[in-house]
Coordinates of C-alpha atoms in Angstrom, one line a residue:
M1372 CA 65.7 4.6 63.3
A1373 CA 68.8 6.0 61.7
H1374 CA 71.8 3.7 61.6
L1375 CA 75.5 4.0 61.1
P1376 CA 76.6 3.0 57.6
R1377 CA 78.0 -0.5 57.3
R1378 CA 81.8 -0.6 57.0
T1379 CA 83.1 -0.8 53.4
H1380 CA 79.5 -0.9 52.1
S1381 CA 79.3 2.6 50.8
I1382 CA 80.2 4.7 47.8
L1383 CA 81.7 8.1 48.3
L1384 CA 81.8 10.7 45.5
I1385 CA 83.7 13.9 45.8
L1386 CA 83.7 16.0 42.6
S1387 CA 84.7 19.4 41.6
F1388 CA 82.9 21.1 38.7
Q1389 CA 84.7 21.9 35.5
I1390 CA 84.2 24.7 33.0
C1391 CA 85.5 24.3 29.5
F1392 CA 86.3 27.6 27.7
S1393 CA 86.6 28.0 24.0
T1394 CA 89.5 30.5 24.4
I1395 CA 92.4 29.6 22.1
F1396 CA 95.9 30.0 23.4
A1397 CA 99.3 28.7 22.4
V1398 CA 101.4 26.2 24.3
F1399 CA 105.1 26.9 24.1
G1400 CA 107.7 24.3 24.9
S1401 CA 105.3 21.7 26.2
V1402 CA 106.9 18.4 27.0
F1403 CA 103.9 16.7 28.5
Q1404 CA 103.6 13.3 27.0
L1405 CA 101.2 10.4 27.0
E1406 CA 102.5 8.1 29.8
F1407 CA 101.3 5.4 32.1
S1408 CA 102.8 4.1 35.3
E1409 CA 101.8 1.4 37.8
E1410 CA 102.8 0.9 41.5
L1411 CA 102.0 -1.5 44.3
L1412 CA 102.6 -0.8 48.0
L1413 CA 102.6 -3.7 50.5
K1414 CA 102.7 -3.1 54.2
P1415 CA 102.4 -5.7 57.1
L1416 CA 99.9 -4.6 59.7
P1417 CA 100.2 -5.2 63.5
D1418 CA 96.9 -7.1 63.6
R1419 CA 98.3 -9.9 61.4
K1420 CA 96.9 -8.5 58.1
V1421 CA 98.5 -7.1 55.0
L1422 CA 97.6 -3.8 53.3
A1423 CA 98.0 -3.6 49.5
H1424 CA 97.6 -0.3 47.7
F1425 CA 97.6 -0.3 43.9
H1426 CA 98.2 3.1 42.2
F1427 CA 97.9 3.6 38.4
E1428 CA 98.5 7.0 36.8
T1429 CA 97.8 8.0 33.2
T1430 CA 98.9 11.4 31.8
A1431 CA 97.9 13.0 28.5
P1432 CA 98.8 16.3 26.8
P1433 CA 96.2 19.1 27.0
L1434 CA 93.3 18.8 24.6
S1435 CA 94.1 22.2 23.2
T1436 CA 97.3 20.8 21.5
S1437 CA 95.6 17.9 19.8
H1438 CA 93.3 20.0 17.6
G1439 CA 90.4 17.7 18.2
R1440 CA 92.5 14.6 17.3
R1441 CA 93.3 12.1 20.0
H1442 CA 94.4 8.5 20.1
H1443 CA 93.0 6.4 23.0
H1444 CA 95.3 3.4 23.0
L1445 CA 96.6 4.7 26.4
F1446 CA 94.3 7.3 27.9
P1447 CA 90.7 6.0 28.2
K1448 CA 88.2 7.5 25.8
A1449 CA 85.4 7.4 28.4
I1450 CA 87.4 9.6 30.7
A1451 CA 88.5 12.0 28.0
Q1452 CA 84.8 12.6 27.2
L1453 CA 84.2 13.6 30.8
Y1454 CA 87.0 16.2 30.5
C1455 CA 84.5 18.7 29.0
L1456 CA 80.8 18.4 29.8
D1457 CA 79.7 21.5 27.9
S1458 CA 78.4 20.3 24.6
N1459 CA 78.4 23.9 23.2
A1460 CA 82.1 24.4 24.0
K1461 CA 84.7 24.4 21.3
P1462 CA 88.0 22.6 21.8
P1463 CA 88.6 23.1 25.5
G1464 CA 91.5 25.1 26.6
L1465 CA 91.4 25.1 30.4
E1466 CA 89.8 23.1 33.2
L1467 CA 89.0 24.6 36.5
W1468 CA 88.3 22.5 39.6
A1469 CA 86.9 25.5 41.6
V1470 CA 84.0 27.3 40.1
F1471 CA 83.0 30.8 41.3
D1472 CA 79.9 32.9 40.6
V1473 CA 78.1 30.2 38.8
P1474 CA 74.2 30.3 39.1
K1475 CA 72.8 27.5 41.1
D1476 CA 70.7 26.1 38.2
Q1477 CA 73.9 25.7 36.2
V1478 CA 75.7 24.0 39.2
D1479 CA 72.7 21.5 39.6
A1480 CA 72.7 20.8 35.9
S1481 CA 76.4 20.1 35.8
W1482 CA 76.1 17.8 38.9
K1483 CA 73.2 16.0 37.4
N1484 CA 75.1 15.5 34.1
L1485 CA 78.2 14.2 36.0
T1486 CA 76.3 11.8 38.2
H1487 CA 74.3 10.3 35.4
T1488 CA 77.4 9.8 33.2
L1489 CA 79.5 8.3 36.0
S1490 CA 76.6 6.0 37.1
G1491 CA 76.6 4.4 33.6
L1492 CA 80.4 4.3 33.5
F1493 CA 80.9 2.5 36.8
C1494 CA 77.7 0.5 37.2
A1495 CA 76.8 2.4 40.4
S1496 CA 73.8 4.3 41.6
I1497 CA 75.6 7.7 41.6
N1498 CA 72.6 9.2 39.9
F1499 CA 70.8 9.0 43.2
L1500 CA 73.1 11.7 44.6
E1501 CA 70.6 14.5 44.0
S1502 CA 70.4 17.8 45.8
S1503 CA 67.6 16.6 48.1
T1504 CA 69.6 13.7 49.5
T1505 CA 73.3 13.7 50.2
Y1506 CA 75.5 16.3 48.6
S1507 CA 76.8 19.7 49.8
A1508 CA 79.9 21.8 49.8
H1509 CA 82.6 22.0 52.4
E1510 CA 83.4 25.5 53.8
W1511 CA 86.4 25.0 56.1
G1512 CA 87.7 21.4 56.0
F1513 CA 89.1 21.0 52.5
H1514 CA 90.8 24.2 51.4
P1515 CA 91.5 25.4 48.7
S1516 CA 88.7 23.4 47.1
S1517 CA 86.0 24.8 49.3
G1518 CA 83.1 26.4 47.5
G1519 CA 83.4 24.4 44.3
L1520 CA 83.5 21.0 45.9
R1521 CA 80.5 18.7 46.0
Y1522 CA 80.4 15.8 48.5
G1523 CA 78.0 12.8 48.4
T1524 CA 77.7 9.4 49.9
L1525 CA 75.6 6.3 49.2
P1526 CA 75.7 4.5 52.6
R1527 CA 73.5 1.7 51.4
E1528 CA 75.4 1.0 48.2
A1529 CA 77.5 -2.2 48.3
V1530 CA 80.9 -2.1 46.5
C1531 CA 81.3 -5.2 44.5
T1532 CA 82.9 -6.7 41.3
E1533 CA 80.3 -4.8 39.2
N1534 CA 82.2 -1.6 40.2
L1535 CA 85.7 -3.0 39.9
T1536 CA 85.3 -4.4 36.3
P1537 CA 84.6 -1.1 34.6
W1538 CA 87.2 0.5 36.7
L1539 CA 89.8 -2.0 35.4
K1540 CA 88.7 -1.4 31.8
L1541 CA 90.1 2.1 32.1
L1542 CA 93.7 0.7 32.4
P1543 CA 95.7 0.2 29.2
C1544 CA 96.3 -3.5 30.0
R1545 CA 93.2 -3.9 32.0
D1546 CA 93.7 -6.9 34.3
K1547 CA 95.5 -9.0 31.7
A1548 CA 99.1 -7.9 32.4
G1549 CA 101.2 -5.9 34.9
L1550 CA 100.4 -5.3 38.5
S1551 CA 96.6 -5.2 37.8
A1552 CA 96.8 -8.9 37.0
L1553 CA 97.0 -9.5 40.7
L1554 CA 93.4 -8.3 41.2
D1555 CA 91.8 -11.6 41.4
R1556 CA 88.1 -11.0 42.3
P1557 CA 87.8 -13.7 45.0
S1558 CA 91.0 -12.6 46.7
I1559 CA 90.0 -8.9 46.6
Y1560 CA 86.5 -9.3 48.0
R1561 CA 87.2 -11.7 50.8
G1562 CA 89.4 -9.0 52.4
F1563 CA 88.5 -6.9 55.4
Y1564 CA 88.6 -3.6 53.7
H1565 CA 88.2 -2.5 50.1
S1566 CA 88.3 1.0 48.6
Q1567 CA 88.7 2.1 45.0
R1568 CA 89.3 5.7 43.8
L1569 CA 89.4 7.6 40.6
R1570 CA 90.7 11.2 40.3
L1571 CA 90.8 13.4 37.2
T1572 CA 92.8 16.6 37.4
S1573 CA 94.3 19.2 35.1
S1574 CA 97.8 20.4 35.9
E1575 CA 99.4 23.8 35.2
S1576 CA 102.9 25.1 34.7
H1577 CA 103.7 27.4 37.7
S1578 CA 106.0 29.6 35.6
S1579 CA 103.7 30.5 32.7
G1580 CA 100.3 29.5 34.0
V1581 CA 99.7 27.4 30.8
E1582 CA 97.9 24.1 31.0
S1583 CA 100.3 21.2 30.7
G1584 CA 98.0 18.2 30.6
I1585 CA 95.4 16.0 32.3
V1586 CA 96.1 13.3 34.8
L1587 CA 94.0 10.3 35.6
E1588 CA 94.8 8.5 38.9
Q1589 CA 93.3 5.2 39.8
A1590 CA 93.9 3.7 43.3
L1591 CA 92.7 0.5 44.9
T1592 CA 93.3 -0.3 48.6
V1593 CA 92.6 -3.7 50.2
V1594 CA 93.4 -5.3 53.5
L1595 CA 93.8 -9.1 53.4
Q1596 CA 94.4 -11.8 55.9
P1597 CA 97.3 -14.2 55.0
N1598 CA 96.8 -17.9 55.7
S1599 CA 98.3 -18.5 59.1
H1600 CA 97.9 -22.3 59.4
K1601 CA 101.6 -22.9 58.8
T1602 CA 102.7 -20.1 61.1
S1603 CA 100.7 -20.6 64.2
K1604 CA 103.7 -21.4 66.3
T1605 CA 103.5 -20.0 69.8
F1606 CA 106.7 -18.9 71.7
L1607 CA 107.4 -18.9 75.4
S1608 CA 106.0 -15.4 75.7
E1609 CA 102.6 -16.7 74.5
T1610 CA 103.0 -14.5 71.5
K1611 CA 102.1 -16.0 68.1
L1612 CA 104.3 -15.6 65.1
Q1613 CA 103.1 -13.2 62.5
P1614 CA 101.8 -15.1 59.5
S1615 CA 104.2 -15.3 56.6
W1616 CA 102.9 -14.4 53.2
S1617 CA 103.8 -13.9 49.5
L1618 CA 102.0 -12.4 46.5
S1619 CA 100.9 -15.8 45.3
S1620 CA 99.5 -16.7 48.8
I1621 CA 97.4 -13.6 49.3
F1622 CA 96.4 -12.9 45.7
G1623 CA 96.5 -16.4 44.2
R1624 CA 98.8 -15.1 41.4
K1625 CA 102.3 -13.9 40.6
V1626 CA 103.5 -10.9 38.6
T1627 CA 104.6 -12.1 35.2
G1628 CA 106.0 -8.8 34.1
R1629 CA 105.0 -5.2 33.7
C1630 CA 102.3 -3.8 31.4
V1631 CA 104.0 -3.3 28.1
L1632 CA 102.5 0.2 27.9
A1633 CA 103.8 1.2 31.3
K1634 CA 106.8 3.6 31.6
S1635 CA 107.5 2.3 35.1
S1636 CA 106.3 -0.6 37.1
N1637 CA 107.4 -0.9 40.8
V1638 CA 106.5 -2.8 43.9
Y1639 CA 107.2 -1.3 47.3
L1640 CA 107.4 -3.0 50.7
Q1641 CA 107.0 -0.6 53.6
L1642 CA 108.0 -1.3 57.2
E1643 CA 106.4 1.4 59.4
R1644 CA 108.2 3.1 62.2
G1645 CA 106.9 1.0 65.0
L1646 CA 107.9 -2.2 63.3
V1647 CA 111.4 -0.9 62.5
T1648 CA 111.9 0.0 66.2
E1649 CA 110.9 -3.5 67.3
L1650 CA 113.1 -5.1 64.7
E1651 CA 116.1 -3.0 65.7
N1652 CA 115.5 -3.9 69.3
L1653 CA 115.3 -7.6 68.3
Q1654 CA 118.5 -7.3 66.4
K1655 CA 120.3 -5.9 69.5
D1656 CA 118.9 -8.5 71.9
N1657 CA 119.4 -11.5 69.5
A1658 CA 122.8 -12.5 68.3
I1659 CA 121.4 -14.6 65.4
T1660 CA 122.4 -13.4 62.0
G1661 CA 121.6 -14.8 58.6
P1662 CA 123.1 -14.7 55.1
D1663 CA 120.2 -12.6 53.7
H1664 CA 121.3 -9.0 53.4
V1665 CA 118.1 -7.2 52.8
G1666 CA 119.3 -3.7 53.2
S1667 CA 121.3 -1.4 55.3
G1668 CA 120.8 1.1 58.1
G1669 CA 119.6 -0.9 61.0
L1670 CA 117.8 -3.8 59.3
K1671 CA 120.8 -5.6 57.7
D1672 CA 120.9 -9.2 58.8
N1673 CA 117.9 -8.7 61.0
P1674 CA 116.8 -12.0 62.6
G1675 CA 113.1 -11.0 62.7
F1676 CA 112.2 -11.7 59.1
E1677 CA 113.5 -12.8 55.7
L1678 CA 112.6 -11.6 52.2
S1679 CA 112.4 -14.0 49.3
V1680 CA 113.6 -11.3 46.8
R1681 CA 116.5 -8.9 47.3
P1682 CA 115.2 -5.3 46.9
D1683 CA 116.7 -3.1 44.2
K1684 CA 116.6 0.0 46.4
E1685 CA 116.0 1.0 50.0
F1686 CA 114.7 4.3 51.2
K1687 CA 114.6 5.6 54.7
E1688 CA 112.2 8.2 56.0
A1689 CA 113.7 11.7 56.5
N1690 CA 112.5 14.9 58.2
I1691 CA 110.3 13.1 60.6
L1692 CA 108.8 14.6 63.8
H1693 CA 109.8 11.6 65.9
R1694 CA 113.2 11.1 67.6
K1695 CA 112.9 7.3 67.3
S1696 CA 113.4 5.1 64.3
S1697 CA 112.0 6.0 60.9
S1698 CA 110.1 3.9 58.4
V1699 CA 111.9 1.9 55.7
L1700 CA 110.7 1.4 52.1
Y1701 CA 112.1 -1.3 49.8
E1702 CA 111.7 -0.9 46.0
Y1703 CA 111.4 -3.7 43.4
S1704 CA 111.4 -3.0 39.7
I1705 CA 109.4 -5.4 37.6
E1706 CA 111.3 -4.6 34.4
R1707 CA 113.3 -7.9 34.3
Y1708 CA 110.6 -10.3 35.3
S1709 CA 108.5 -12.3 32.8
A1710 CA 106.3 -15.4 32.6
F1711 CA 109.4 -17.6 32.7
E1712 CA 110.7 -15.8 35.8
P1713 CA 107.7 -14.3 37.7
F1714 CA 107.9 -11.9 40.6
D1715 CA 106.6 -13.4 43.8
L1716 CA 107.7 -11.3 46.8
G1717 CA 107.5 -13.2 50.1
L1718 CA 108.0 -12.2 53.7
T1719 CA 108.8 -14.9 56.3
W1720 CA 108.8 -14.1 60.0
K1721 CA 111.3 -15.9 62.2
F1722 CA 110.4 -14.4 65.6
P1723 CA 107.2 -12.9 67.0
V1724 CA 107.1 -9.1 66.7
V1725 CA 104.5 -6.9 68.3
W1726 CA 104.1 -3.2 67.3
L1727 CA 101.6 -0.4 67.1
C1728 CA 100.7 1.4 63.9
P1729 CA 100.5 5.2 63.7
R1730 CA 97.3 6.5 65.1
A1731 CA 95.2 9.7 65.1
P1732 CA 95.2 11.6 68.4
L1733 CA 91.6 10.8 69.0
H1734 CA 89.5 7.7 68.3
S1735 CA 86.0 8.8 67.2
S1736 CA 82.8 6.9 66.8
R1737 CA 79.1 7.9 66.3
F1738 CA 76.1 6.3 67.8
L1739 CA 72.4 6.9 68.6
M1740 CA 70.8 7.5 71.9
G1741 CA 67.1 7.2 72.9
S1742 CA 64.4 4.8 72.0
G1743 CA 61.6 4.6 69.5
N1744 CA 61.5 5.4 65.8
Q1745 CA 60.6 9.1 65.9
R1746 CA 63.0 10.9 68.2
G1747 CA 66.5 10.4 69.3
T1748 CA 70.0 11.9 69.8
I1749 CA 73.1 11.7 67.6
A1750 CA 76.3 11.4 69.7
I1751 CA 79.9 11.7 68.5
S1752 CA 82.4 10.5 71.0
F1753 CA 86.2 11.0 71.1
I1754 CA 88.6 8.8 73.1
S1755 CA 92.2 9.9 73.5
T1756 CA 94.9 7.6 72.2
D1757 CA 97.4 9.0 74.6
L1758 CA 99.8 10.2 71.9
E1759 CA 102.6 12.4 73.0
E1760 CA 104.0 13.2 69.5
G1761 CA 102.7 15.0 66.5
F1762 CA 101.3 18.1 68.2
L1763 CA 103.4 20.6 66.1
G1764 CA 105.8 21.6 68.9
A1765 CA 103.1 21.9 71.6
N1766 CA 103.6 20.5 75.1
I1767 CA 100.5 18.4 75.8
G1768 CA 101.0 18.9 79.6
E1769 CA 100.4 22.6 79.3
D1770 CA 96.9 24.0 79.7
S1771 CA 97.3 26.2 76.6
C1772 CA 97.8 23.2 74.3
K1773 CA 94.8 22.7 72.1
L1774 CA 94.0 20.0 69.6
Q1775 CA 91.8 21.1 66.7
A1776 CA 89.2 18.8 65.2
N1777 CA 87.0 19.7 62.2
I1778 CA 83.7 17.9 61.8
F1779 CA 81.6 17.8 58.7
Q1780 CA 78.2 16.1 58.9
V1781 CA 75.5 15.7 56.3
V1782 CA 72.1 14.3 57.2
P1783 CA 69.2 13.5 54.9
W1784 CA 66.3 16.0 54.7
Y1785 CA 64.0 13.7 56.7
I1786 CA 66.3 13.7 59.7
K1787 CA 65.3 17.0 61.5
V1788 CA 68.3 17.9 63.6
Y1789 CA 67.8 20.6 66.3
Y1790 CA 71.2 22.2 66.2
H1791 CA 70.4 24.5 69.1
T1792 CA 70.5 21.4 71.3
L1793 CA 74.2 20.9 70.8
R1794 CA 75.9 19.9 74.0
V1795 CA 79.6 19.3 74.6
F1796 CA 81.2 17.1 77.3
V1797 CA 84.9 16.9 78.1
D1798 CA 86.1 14.1 80.5
G1799 CA 82.4 13.6 81.4
Q1800 CA 81.8 17.2 82.4
P1801 CA 79.5 19.6 80.5
Q1802 CA 81.3 22.5 78.9
A1803 CA 80.2 25.9 77.6
I1804 CA 79.8 25.8 73.8
A1805 CA 82.1 28.9 73.4
N1806 CA 84.9 27.1 75.3
V1807 CA 85.1 24.3 72.8
V1808 CA 83.5 25.3 69.6
E1809 CA 85.6 27.9 67.8
K1810 CA 83.5 28.1 64.6
M1811 CA 80.2 26.6 63.6
H1812 CA 78.3 26.6 60.3
V1813 CA 74.8 25.1 60.1
S1814 CA 72.5 24.8 57.0
P1815 CA 69.1 23.4 58.2
S1816 CA 67.5 20.8 55.9
E1817 CA 64.6 21.7 53.7
D1818 CA 61.9 19.1 53.0
K1819 CA 62.6 17.1 49.8
V1820 CA 65.0 19.9 48.6
L1821 CA 68.2 20.1 50.7
P1822 CA 69.9 17.9 53.3
G1823 CA 71.1 19.3 56.6
V1824 CA 74.7 20.3 56.9
M1825 CA 76.8 21.0 60.0
E1826 CA 80.5 22.0 60.2
L1827 CA 82.3 22.5 63.5
V1828 CA 85.8 23.6 64.3
L1829 CA 86.6 22.3 67.8
K1830 CA 89.5 23.0 70.1
F1831 CA 90.0 20.3 72.8
P1832 CA 92.6 20.4 75.6
C1833 CA 95.5 18.1 74.5
A1834 CA 95.5 16.4 77.9
M1835 CA 91.9 15.4 77.8
K1836 CA 90.9 11.7 78.0
S1837 CA 87.5 11.8 76.4
A1838 CA 84.9 14.1 74.9
A1839 CA 81.4 13.8 73.4
L1840 CA 78.9 15.9 71.3
T1841 CA 75.2 15.3 71.3
L1842 CA 72.4 16.6 69.0
E1843 CA 68.7 15.9 69.3
F1844 CA 66.6 15.0 66.2
D1845 CA 63.2 14.0 64.9
K1846 CA 62.5 11.8 61.9
G1847 CA 60.1 13.2 59.4
F1848 CA 57.3 11.4 57.7
L1849 CA 58.0 9.9 54.3
H1850 CA 55.7 9.2 51.4
I1851 CA 55.4 5.5 50.5
D1852 CA 57.5 5.9 47.4
E1853 CA 60.3 7.7 49.3
Y1854 CA 61.2 4.7 51.5
P1855 CA 64.5 2.9 50.5
P1856 CA 64.4 -0.8 49.6
D1857 CA 64.2 -3.0 52.7
A1858 CA 63.3 -0.1 54.9
N1859 CA 62.7 -2.5 57.9
Q1860 CA 66.4 -2.5 58.5
G1861 CA 66.3 1.3 59.2
F1862 CA 67.7 4.4 57.6
D1863 CA 71.4 5.0 57.1
I1864 CA 73.0 8.4 57.8
P1865 CA 76.2 9.2 55.9
S1866 CA 79.4 9.1 58.0
A1867 CA 80.8 12.2 59.5
V1868 CA 84.1 13.5 58.2
I1869 CA 86.6 14.3 61.0
I1870 CA 90.1 15.7 60.4
F1871 CA 92.9 17.0 62.6
P1872 CA 94.5 19.8 60.6
K1873 CA 97.1 20.8 63.3
F1874 CA 98.3 17.2 64.0
Q1875 CA 101.1 15.5 62.0
T1876 CA 102.3 11.9 62.2
S1877 CA 104.9 9.8 60.6
M1878 CA 104.6 6.4 59.0

């Protein structure tokens, strides 16, 4: 029986193909330099956890200006070699992320070359992303990259330190200095969520259309639970105090300075809109003030929390859709810190604060119906989160208000989905397909050759409470050598991708 993929136990690969041309052209007035920057965003979450998002960016001049000579003290050589995969090409002059009119055999060859190279680079089984399993192109959901985009998932692949170590080796200072030194393996992998990303792009000058350089972005997002033994005090309202935390308490390390090769090194603390609203209300209701001036604009002398380090700058969200409070961002520069004076940002809560984080308009989940190991039904359910904001000027009380949801689903070739059995329910009542499905693109699976692909553009009433889609399927017979390891636990189907293109929210 097919199963949903386990949370955080999958590898996702989205790649756009690249063509390297041998055309020679001149670059005039190019000021694109070799640079590296590092950033860390920290954000307390309402469920008593902390989100940490590391972002590293390395930029390099275009390969056409180096005349084949390039130093790799900053930009990783392994990634520079991926910049052009055509061994017959001369010094490359242009990189394209969208490829048009390329024969299918060339596309498959490029994909196979990419997956095998990345598999050895990141110690992952990316080479198993073959055309017969889990990759396809989006048509509507990810413009303007549609057509040249390849999407694949490995739902059974566990993300572990074997993937993080080669990822860190691409950084100039690795994990020896700078913000990356916080990435202690036990601290990272005991978290509730872990995601790492690598993105290689080529930028262009809008005025002349001349290539200005290549950009390598590396991002790591983790959600950690601070130790709450010392902050388990319960108030009269039976609300527990949020756990206080610091960098040293959640990562086990302090920041002893920036990476010496980094042009900029900053740490940010974000207080989202719902939290700011509660803190401002607490400030109005409570006359307690303290000597710690952590900022201005509503949070100055706030009795709800205390910061161990005074921020260098404060930013307030502008041009938001909401009429209420906006989110606040504190900036800390790591320039002046060293091993003798390490940076250890800490947040101490003084009173219990309860808030809600920004949410999507619908909460979606996927599950299986039926019994047995041969037939069944895939169901995707939507539950309204009762949001009244973010609908781009529409009045959710009106019958004409529609919420668009785009669904992209890939199933392995051995899952035979009967797309004509699609049924749609809104608030428990069956609906005509034409009333909800605005567009539909289906590519049936082909045995051992292609997976099945389904894309839907749905329009739900904004005032609905729940909706569901169902599709019947059969599971095909596999050869003995086609079964995955430990097949007794079942077969994993890649997660569906659901986006709300007409909905906007604010942090």
